[in-house]
PDB file of C-alpha atoms in Angstrom:
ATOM      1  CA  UNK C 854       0.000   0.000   0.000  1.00  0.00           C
ATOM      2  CA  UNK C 855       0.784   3.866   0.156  1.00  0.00           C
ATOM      3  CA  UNK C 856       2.485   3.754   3.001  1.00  0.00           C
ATOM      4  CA  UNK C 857       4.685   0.487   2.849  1.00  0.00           C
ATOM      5  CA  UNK C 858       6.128   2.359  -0.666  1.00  0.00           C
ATOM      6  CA  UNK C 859       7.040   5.814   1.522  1.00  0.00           C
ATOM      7  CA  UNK C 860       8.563   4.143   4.074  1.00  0.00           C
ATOM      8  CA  UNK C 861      10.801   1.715   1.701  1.00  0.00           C
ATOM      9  CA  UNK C 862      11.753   5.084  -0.142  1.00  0.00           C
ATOM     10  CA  UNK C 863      12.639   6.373   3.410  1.00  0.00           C
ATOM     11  CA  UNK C 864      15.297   3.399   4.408  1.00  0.00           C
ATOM     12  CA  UNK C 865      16.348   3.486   0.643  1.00  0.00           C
ATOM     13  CA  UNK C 866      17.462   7.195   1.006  1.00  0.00           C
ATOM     14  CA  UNK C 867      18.721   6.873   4.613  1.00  0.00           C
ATOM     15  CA  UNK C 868      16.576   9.716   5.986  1.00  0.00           C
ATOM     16  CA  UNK C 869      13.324   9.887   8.145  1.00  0.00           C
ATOM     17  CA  UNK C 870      10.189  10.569   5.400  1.00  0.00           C
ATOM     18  CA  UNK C 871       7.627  13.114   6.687  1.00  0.00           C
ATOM     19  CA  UNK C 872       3.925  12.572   7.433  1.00  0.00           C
ATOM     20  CA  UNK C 873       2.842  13.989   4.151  1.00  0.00           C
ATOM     21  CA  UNK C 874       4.336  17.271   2.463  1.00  0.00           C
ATOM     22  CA  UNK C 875       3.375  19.491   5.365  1.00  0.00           C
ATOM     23  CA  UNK C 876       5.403  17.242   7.718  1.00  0.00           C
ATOM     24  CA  UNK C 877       8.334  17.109   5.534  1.00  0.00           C
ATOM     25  CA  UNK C 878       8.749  20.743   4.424  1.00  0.00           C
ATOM     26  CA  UNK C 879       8.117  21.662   8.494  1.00  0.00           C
ATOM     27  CA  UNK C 880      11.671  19.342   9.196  1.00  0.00           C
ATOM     28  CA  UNK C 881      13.428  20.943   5.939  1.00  0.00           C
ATOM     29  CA  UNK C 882      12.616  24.401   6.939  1.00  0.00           C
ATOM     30  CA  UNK C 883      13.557  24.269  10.906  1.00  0.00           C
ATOM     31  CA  UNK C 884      16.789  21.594  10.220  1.00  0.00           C
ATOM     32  CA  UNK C 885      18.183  22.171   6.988  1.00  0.00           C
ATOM     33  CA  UNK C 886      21.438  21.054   6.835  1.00  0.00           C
ATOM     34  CA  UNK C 887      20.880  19.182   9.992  1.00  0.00           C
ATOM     35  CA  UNK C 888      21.323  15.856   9.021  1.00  0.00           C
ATOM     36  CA  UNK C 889      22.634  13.950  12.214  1.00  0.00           C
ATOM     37  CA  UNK C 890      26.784  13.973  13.493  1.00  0.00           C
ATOM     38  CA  UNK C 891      28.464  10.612  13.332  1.00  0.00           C
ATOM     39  CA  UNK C 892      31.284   9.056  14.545  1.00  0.00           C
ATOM     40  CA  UNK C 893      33.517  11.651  16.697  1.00  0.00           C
ATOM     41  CA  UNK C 894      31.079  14.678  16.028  1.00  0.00           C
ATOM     42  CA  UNK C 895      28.260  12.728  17.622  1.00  0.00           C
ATOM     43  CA  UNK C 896      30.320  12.078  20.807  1.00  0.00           C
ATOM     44  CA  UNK C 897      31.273  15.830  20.887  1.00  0.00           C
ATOM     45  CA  UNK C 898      27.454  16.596  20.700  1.00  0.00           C
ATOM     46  CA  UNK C 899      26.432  14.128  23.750  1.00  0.00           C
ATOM     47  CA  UNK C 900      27.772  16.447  26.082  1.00  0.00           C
ATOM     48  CA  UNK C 901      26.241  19.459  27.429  1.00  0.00           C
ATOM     49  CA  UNK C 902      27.694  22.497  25.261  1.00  0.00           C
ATOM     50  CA  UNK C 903      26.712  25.386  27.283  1.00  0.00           C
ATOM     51  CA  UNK C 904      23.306  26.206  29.690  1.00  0.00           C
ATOM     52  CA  UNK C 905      20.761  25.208  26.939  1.00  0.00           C
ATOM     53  CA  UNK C 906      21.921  21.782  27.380  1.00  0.00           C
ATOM     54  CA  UNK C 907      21.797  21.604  31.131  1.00  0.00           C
ATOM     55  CA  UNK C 908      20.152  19.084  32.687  1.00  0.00           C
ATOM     56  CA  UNK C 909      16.227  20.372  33.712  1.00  0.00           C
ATOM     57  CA  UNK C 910      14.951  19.260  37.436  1.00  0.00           C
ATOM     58  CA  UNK C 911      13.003  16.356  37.327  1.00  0.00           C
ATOM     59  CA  UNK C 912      12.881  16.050  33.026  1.00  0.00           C
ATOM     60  CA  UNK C 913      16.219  15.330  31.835  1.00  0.00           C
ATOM     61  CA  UNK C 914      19.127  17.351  29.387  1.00  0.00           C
ATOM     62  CA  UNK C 915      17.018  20.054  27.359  1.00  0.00           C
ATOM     63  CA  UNK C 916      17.897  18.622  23.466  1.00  0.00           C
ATOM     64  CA  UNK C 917      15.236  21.743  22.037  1.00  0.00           C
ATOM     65  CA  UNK C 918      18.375  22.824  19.615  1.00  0.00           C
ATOM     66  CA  UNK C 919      19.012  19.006  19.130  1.00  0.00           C
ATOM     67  CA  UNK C 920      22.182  16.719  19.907  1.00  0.00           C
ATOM     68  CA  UNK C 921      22.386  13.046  21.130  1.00  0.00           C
ATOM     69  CA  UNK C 922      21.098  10.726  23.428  1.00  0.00           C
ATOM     70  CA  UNK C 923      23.317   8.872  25.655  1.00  0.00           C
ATOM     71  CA  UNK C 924      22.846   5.644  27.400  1.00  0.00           C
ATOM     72  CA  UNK C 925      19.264   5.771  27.321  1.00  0.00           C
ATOM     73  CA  UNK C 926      18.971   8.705  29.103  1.00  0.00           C
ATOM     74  CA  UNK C 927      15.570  11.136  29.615  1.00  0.00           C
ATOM     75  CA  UNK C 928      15.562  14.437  27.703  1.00  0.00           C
ATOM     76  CA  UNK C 929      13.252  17.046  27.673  1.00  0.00           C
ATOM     77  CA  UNK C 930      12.369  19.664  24.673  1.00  0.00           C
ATOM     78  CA  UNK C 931      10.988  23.123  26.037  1.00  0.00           C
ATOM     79  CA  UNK C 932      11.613  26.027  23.346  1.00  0.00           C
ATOM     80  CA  UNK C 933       8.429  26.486  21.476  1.00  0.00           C
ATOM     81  CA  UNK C 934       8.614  26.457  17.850  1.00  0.00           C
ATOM     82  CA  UNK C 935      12.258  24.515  18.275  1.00  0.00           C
ATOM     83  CA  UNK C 936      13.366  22.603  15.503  1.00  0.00           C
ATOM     84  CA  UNK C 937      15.781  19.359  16.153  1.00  0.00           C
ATOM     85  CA  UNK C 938      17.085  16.162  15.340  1.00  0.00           C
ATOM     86  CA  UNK C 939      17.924  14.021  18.523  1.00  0.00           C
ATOM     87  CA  UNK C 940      19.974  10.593  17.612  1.00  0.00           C
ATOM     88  CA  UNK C 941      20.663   7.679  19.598  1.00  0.00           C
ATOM     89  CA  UNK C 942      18.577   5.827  21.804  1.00  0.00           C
ATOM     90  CA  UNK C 943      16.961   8.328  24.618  1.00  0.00           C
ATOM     91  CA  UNK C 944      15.082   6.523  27.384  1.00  0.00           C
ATOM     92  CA  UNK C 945      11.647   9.248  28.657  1.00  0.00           C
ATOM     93  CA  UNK C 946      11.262  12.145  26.107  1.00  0.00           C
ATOM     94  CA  UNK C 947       8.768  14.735  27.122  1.00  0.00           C
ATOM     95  CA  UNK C 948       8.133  17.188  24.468  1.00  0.00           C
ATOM     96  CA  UNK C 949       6.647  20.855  26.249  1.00  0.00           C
ATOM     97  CA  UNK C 950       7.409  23.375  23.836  1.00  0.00           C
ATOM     98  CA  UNK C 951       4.189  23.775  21.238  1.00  0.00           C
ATOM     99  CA  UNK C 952       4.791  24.008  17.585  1.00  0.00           C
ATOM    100  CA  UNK C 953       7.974  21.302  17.341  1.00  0.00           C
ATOM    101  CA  UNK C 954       9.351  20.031  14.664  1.00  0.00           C
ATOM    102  CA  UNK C 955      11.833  17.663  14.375  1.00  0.00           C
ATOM    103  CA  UNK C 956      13.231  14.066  14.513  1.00  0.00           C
ATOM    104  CA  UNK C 957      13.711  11.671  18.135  1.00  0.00           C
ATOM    105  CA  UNK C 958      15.388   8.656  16.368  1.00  0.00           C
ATOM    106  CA  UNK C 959      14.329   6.051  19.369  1.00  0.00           C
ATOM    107  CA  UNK C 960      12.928   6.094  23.107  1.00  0.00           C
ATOM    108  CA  UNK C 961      11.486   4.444  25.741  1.00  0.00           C
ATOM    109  CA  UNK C 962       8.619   6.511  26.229  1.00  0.00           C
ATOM    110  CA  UNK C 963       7.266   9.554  24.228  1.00  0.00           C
ATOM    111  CA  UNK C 964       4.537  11.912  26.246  1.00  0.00           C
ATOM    112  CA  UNK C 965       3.768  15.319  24.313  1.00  0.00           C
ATOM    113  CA  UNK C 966       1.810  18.477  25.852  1.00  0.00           C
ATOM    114  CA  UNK C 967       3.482  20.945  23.500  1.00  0.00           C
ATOM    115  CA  UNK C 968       0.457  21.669  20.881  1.00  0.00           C
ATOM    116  CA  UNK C 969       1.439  21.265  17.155  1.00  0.00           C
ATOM    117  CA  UNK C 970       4.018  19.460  17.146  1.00  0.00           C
ATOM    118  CA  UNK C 971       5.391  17.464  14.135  1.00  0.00           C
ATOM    119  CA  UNK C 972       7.450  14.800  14.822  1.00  0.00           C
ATOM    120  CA  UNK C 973       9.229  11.947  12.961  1.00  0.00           C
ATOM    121  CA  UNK C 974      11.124   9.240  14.349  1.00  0.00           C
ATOM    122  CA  UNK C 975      12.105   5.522  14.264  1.00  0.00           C
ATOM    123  CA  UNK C 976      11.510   3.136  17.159  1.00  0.00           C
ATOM    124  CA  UNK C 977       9.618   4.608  19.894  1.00  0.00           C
ATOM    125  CA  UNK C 978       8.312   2.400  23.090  1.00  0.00           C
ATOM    126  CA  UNK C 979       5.277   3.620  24.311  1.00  0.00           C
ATOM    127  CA  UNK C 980       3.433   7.212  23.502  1.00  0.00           C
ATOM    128  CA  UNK C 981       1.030   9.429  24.932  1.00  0.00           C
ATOM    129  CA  UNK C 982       0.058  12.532  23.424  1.00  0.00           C
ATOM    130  CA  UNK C 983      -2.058  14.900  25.637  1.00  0.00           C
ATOM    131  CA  UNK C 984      -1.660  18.512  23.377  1.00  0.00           C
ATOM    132  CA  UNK C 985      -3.900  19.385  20.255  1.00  0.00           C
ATOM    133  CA  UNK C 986      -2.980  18.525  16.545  1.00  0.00           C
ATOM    134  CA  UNK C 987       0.073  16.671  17.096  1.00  0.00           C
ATOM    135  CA  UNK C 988       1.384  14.818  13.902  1.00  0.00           C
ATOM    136  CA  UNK C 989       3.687  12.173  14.195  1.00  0.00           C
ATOM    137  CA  UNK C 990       5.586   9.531  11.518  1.00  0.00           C
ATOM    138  CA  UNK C 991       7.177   6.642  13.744  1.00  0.00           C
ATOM    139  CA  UNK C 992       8.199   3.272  11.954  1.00  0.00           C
ATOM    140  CA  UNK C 993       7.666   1.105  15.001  1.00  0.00           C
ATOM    141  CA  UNK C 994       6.072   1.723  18.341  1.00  0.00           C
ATOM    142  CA  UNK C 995       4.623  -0.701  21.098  1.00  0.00           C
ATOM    143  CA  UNK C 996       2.306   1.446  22.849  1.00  0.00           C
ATOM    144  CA  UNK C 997       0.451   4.685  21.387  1.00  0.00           C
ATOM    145  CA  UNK C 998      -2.550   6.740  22.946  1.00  0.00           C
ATOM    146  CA  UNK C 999      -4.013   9.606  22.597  1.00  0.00           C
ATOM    147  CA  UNK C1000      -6.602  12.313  24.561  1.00  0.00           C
ATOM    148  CA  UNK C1001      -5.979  14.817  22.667  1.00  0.00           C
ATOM    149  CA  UNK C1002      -8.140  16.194  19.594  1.00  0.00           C
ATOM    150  CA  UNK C1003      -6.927  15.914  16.115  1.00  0.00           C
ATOM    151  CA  UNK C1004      -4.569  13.735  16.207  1.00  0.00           C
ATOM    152  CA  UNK C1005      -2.443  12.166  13.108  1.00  0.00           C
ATOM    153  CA  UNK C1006      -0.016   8.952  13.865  1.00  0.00           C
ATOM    154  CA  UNK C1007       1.765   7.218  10.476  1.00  0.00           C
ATOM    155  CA  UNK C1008       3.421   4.303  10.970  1.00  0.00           C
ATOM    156  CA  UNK C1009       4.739   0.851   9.746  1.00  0.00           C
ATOM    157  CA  UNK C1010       3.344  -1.132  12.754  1.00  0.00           C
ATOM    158  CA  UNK C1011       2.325  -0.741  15.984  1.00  0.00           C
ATOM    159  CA  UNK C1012       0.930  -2.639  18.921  1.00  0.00           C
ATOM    160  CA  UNK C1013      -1.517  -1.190  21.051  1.00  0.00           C
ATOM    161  CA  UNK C1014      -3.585   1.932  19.014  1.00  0.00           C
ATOM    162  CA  UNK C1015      -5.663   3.746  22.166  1.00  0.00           C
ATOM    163  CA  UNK C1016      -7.497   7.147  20.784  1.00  0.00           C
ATOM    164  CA  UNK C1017      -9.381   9.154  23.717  1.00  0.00           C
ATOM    165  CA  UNK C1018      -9.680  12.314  21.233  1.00  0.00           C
ATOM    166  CA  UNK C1019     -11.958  13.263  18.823  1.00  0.00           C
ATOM    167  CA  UNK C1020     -10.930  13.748  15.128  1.00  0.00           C
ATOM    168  CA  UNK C1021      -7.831  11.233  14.930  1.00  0.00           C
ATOM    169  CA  UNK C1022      -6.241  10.007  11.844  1.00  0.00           C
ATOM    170  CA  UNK C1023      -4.146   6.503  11.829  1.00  0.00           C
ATOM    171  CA  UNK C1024      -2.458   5.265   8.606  1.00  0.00           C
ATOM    172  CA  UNK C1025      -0.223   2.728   8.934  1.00  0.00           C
ATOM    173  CA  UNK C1026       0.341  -1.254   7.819  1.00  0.00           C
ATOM    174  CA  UNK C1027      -0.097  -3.589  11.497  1.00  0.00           C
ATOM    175  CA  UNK C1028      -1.717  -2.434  14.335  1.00  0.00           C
ATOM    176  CA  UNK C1029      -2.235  -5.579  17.221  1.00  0.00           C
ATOM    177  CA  UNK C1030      -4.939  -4.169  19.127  1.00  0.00           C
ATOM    178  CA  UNK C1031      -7.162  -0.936  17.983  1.00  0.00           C
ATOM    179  CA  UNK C1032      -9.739   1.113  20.249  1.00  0.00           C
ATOM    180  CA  UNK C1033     -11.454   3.755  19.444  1.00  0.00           C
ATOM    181  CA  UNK C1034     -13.284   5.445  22.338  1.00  0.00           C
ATOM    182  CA  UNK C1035     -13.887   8.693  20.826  1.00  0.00           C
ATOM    183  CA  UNK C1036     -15.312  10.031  17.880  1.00  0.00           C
ATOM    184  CA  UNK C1037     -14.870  10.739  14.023  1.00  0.00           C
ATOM    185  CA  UNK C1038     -11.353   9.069  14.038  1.00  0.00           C
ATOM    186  CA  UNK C1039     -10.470   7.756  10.174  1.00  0.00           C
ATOM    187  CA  UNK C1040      -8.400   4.625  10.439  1.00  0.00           C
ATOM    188  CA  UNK C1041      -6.447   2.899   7.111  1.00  0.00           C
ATOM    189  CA  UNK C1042      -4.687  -0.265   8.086  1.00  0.00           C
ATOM    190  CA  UNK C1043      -3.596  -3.130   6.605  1.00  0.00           C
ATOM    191  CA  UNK C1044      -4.462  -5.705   9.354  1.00  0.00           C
ATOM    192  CA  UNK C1045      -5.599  -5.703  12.979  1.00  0.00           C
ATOM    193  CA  UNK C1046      -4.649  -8.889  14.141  1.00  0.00           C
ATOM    194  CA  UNK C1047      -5.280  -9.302  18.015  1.00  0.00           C
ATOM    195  CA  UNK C1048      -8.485  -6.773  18.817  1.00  0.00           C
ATOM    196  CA  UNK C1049     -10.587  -4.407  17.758  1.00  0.00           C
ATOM    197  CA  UNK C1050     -13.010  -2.561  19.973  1.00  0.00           C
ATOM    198  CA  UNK C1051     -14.964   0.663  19.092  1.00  0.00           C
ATOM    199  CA  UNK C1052     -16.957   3.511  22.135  1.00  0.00           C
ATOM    200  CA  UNK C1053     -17.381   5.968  20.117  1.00  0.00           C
ATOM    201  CA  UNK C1054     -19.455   7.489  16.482  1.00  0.00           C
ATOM    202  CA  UNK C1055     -18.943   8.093  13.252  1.00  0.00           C
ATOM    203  CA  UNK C1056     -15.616   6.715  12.963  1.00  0.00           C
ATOM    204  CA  UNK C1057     -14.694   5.048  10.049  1.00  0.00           C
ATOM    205  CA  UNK C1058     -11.608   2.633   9.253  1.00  0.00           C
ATOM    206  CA  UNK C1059     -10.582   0.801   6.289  1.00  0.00           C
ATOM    207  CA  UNK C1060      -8.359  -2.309   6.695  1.00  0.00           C
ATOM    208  CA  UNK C1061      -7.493  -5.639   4.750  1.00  0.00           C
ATOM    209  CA  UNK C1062      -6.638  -7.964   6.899  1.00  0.00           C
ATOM    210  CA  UNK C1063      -6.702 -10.274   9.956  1.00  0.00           C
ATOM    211  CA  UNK C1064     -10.195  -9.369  12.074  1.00  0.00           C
ATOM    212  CA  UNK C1065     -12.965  -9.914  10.125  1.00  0.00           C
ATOM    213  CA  UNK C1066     -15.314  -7.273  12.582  1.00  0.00           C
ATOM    214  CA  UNK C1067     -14.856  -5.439  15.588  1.00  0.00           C
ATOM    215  CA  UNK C1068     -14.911  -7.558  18.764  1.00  0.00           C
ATOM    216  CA  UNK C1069     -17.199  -5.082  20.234  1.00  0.00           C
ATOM    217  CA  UNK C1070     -18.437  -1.643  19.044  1.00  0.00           C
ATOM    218  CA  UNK C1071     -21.271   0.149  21.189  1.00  0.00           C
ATOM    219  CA  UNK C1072     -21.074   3.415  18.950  1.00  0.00           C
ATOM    220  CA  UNK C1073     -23.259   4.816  16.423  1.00  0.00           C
ATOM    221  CA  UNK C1074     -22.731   5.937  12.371  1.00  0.00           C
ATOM    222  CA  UNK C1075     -19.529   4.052  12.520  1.00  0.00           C
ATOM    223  CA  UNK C1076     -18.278   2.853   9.114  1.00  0.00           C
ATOM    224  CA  UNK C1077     -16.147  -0.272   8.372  1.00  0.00           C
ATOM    225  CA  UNK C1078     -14.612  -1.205   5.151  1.00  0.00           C
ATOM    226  CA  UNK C1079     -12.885  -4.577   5.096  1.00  0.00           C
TER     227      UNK C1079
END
């Protein structure tokens, strides 16, 4: 489908692909020529280089001009409309600063309460989005929910999909378990394999294979396409 093709085209040219052309000119505009250090450049950027960098009480090194994560460690992004790439694998991420955009390679855990944010990244653990029209492009994460309205997740595959806010948008190839508990959500999978449960109305999703039906759905004006 769609979205297997962008995502091969994104590991073919060895860069993170955007959620759509909005997405993708955001991350060109705030981090052009911001492709990622390697080798002794990246260790140079691990350290703090001056206050900005310091680590924040109780939320980790502030990465809101980007650098890299080391040893798993918790970072924190504060500046609003902050544009950065952050490499390696970071353990708790919490995004603050609204209208971000920019690229967390991995993490444990992903929570966001900075509105508009645009974010792209590669193997995330689990993510919870509590700020208004977030959009995020992650190839792989285990755990995703969201209370927030307007919502838009692209990924490869996923597996737990939770949405507690109205107006979300999922596009992606596997999702394990999907539940929708709010309302006019639009949902284009390939498969949902484990569960399927819907709460809420008028939300429609569109999906190929594994489930034939939701396991349960006690909303109303919902539309399925299989």
């Amino acid at each position: 489908m769609t979205v297997r093709n962008a995502f091969v085209g994104r590991l073919r040219a060895g860069i993170v692909g955007g959620a759509g052309a909005a997405v993708l000119a955001l991350l060109m505009a705030g981090c052009a020529g911001g492709a990622p250090a390697t080798g002794s450049g990246a260790a140079q950027q691990s350290a703090p280089a001056d206050a900005s960098e310091a680590s924040v009480a109780g939320g980790g090194r502030d990465l809101s001009e980007g650098g890299s994560c080391v040893d798993g460690e918790d970072i924190v992004i504060t500046a609003d409309s902050s544009s950065a790439v952050v490499d390696g694998t970071c353990g708790a991420v919490a995004i603050t600063g609204a209208d971000f955009a920019g690229n967390i390679e991995s993490a444990e855990t992903v929570e966001i309460t900075g509105a508009n944010a645009s974010v792209l990244g590669a193997e995330w653990g689990e993510v919870r989005v509590r700020a208004d029209s977030v959009t995020l492009n992650v190839d792989s994460v285990s755990r995703f929910a969201t209370e927030a309205a307007n919502t838009h997740l692209t990924t490869v595959r996923t597996g737990d999909v939770v949405v507690d806010g109205d107006g979300a948008t999922v596009n992606g190839e596997e999702v394990e378990r999907l539940m929708l508990n709010a309302n006019d959500a639009t949902v284009v999978l390939t498969a949902i394999t484990a569960a399927f449960e819907v709460h809420g109305d008028r939300n429609t999703v569109n999906w190929s294979e594994g489930l034939e039906a939701p396991t349960v759905d006690t909303g109303a004006e919902n539309v399925y396409t299989r």
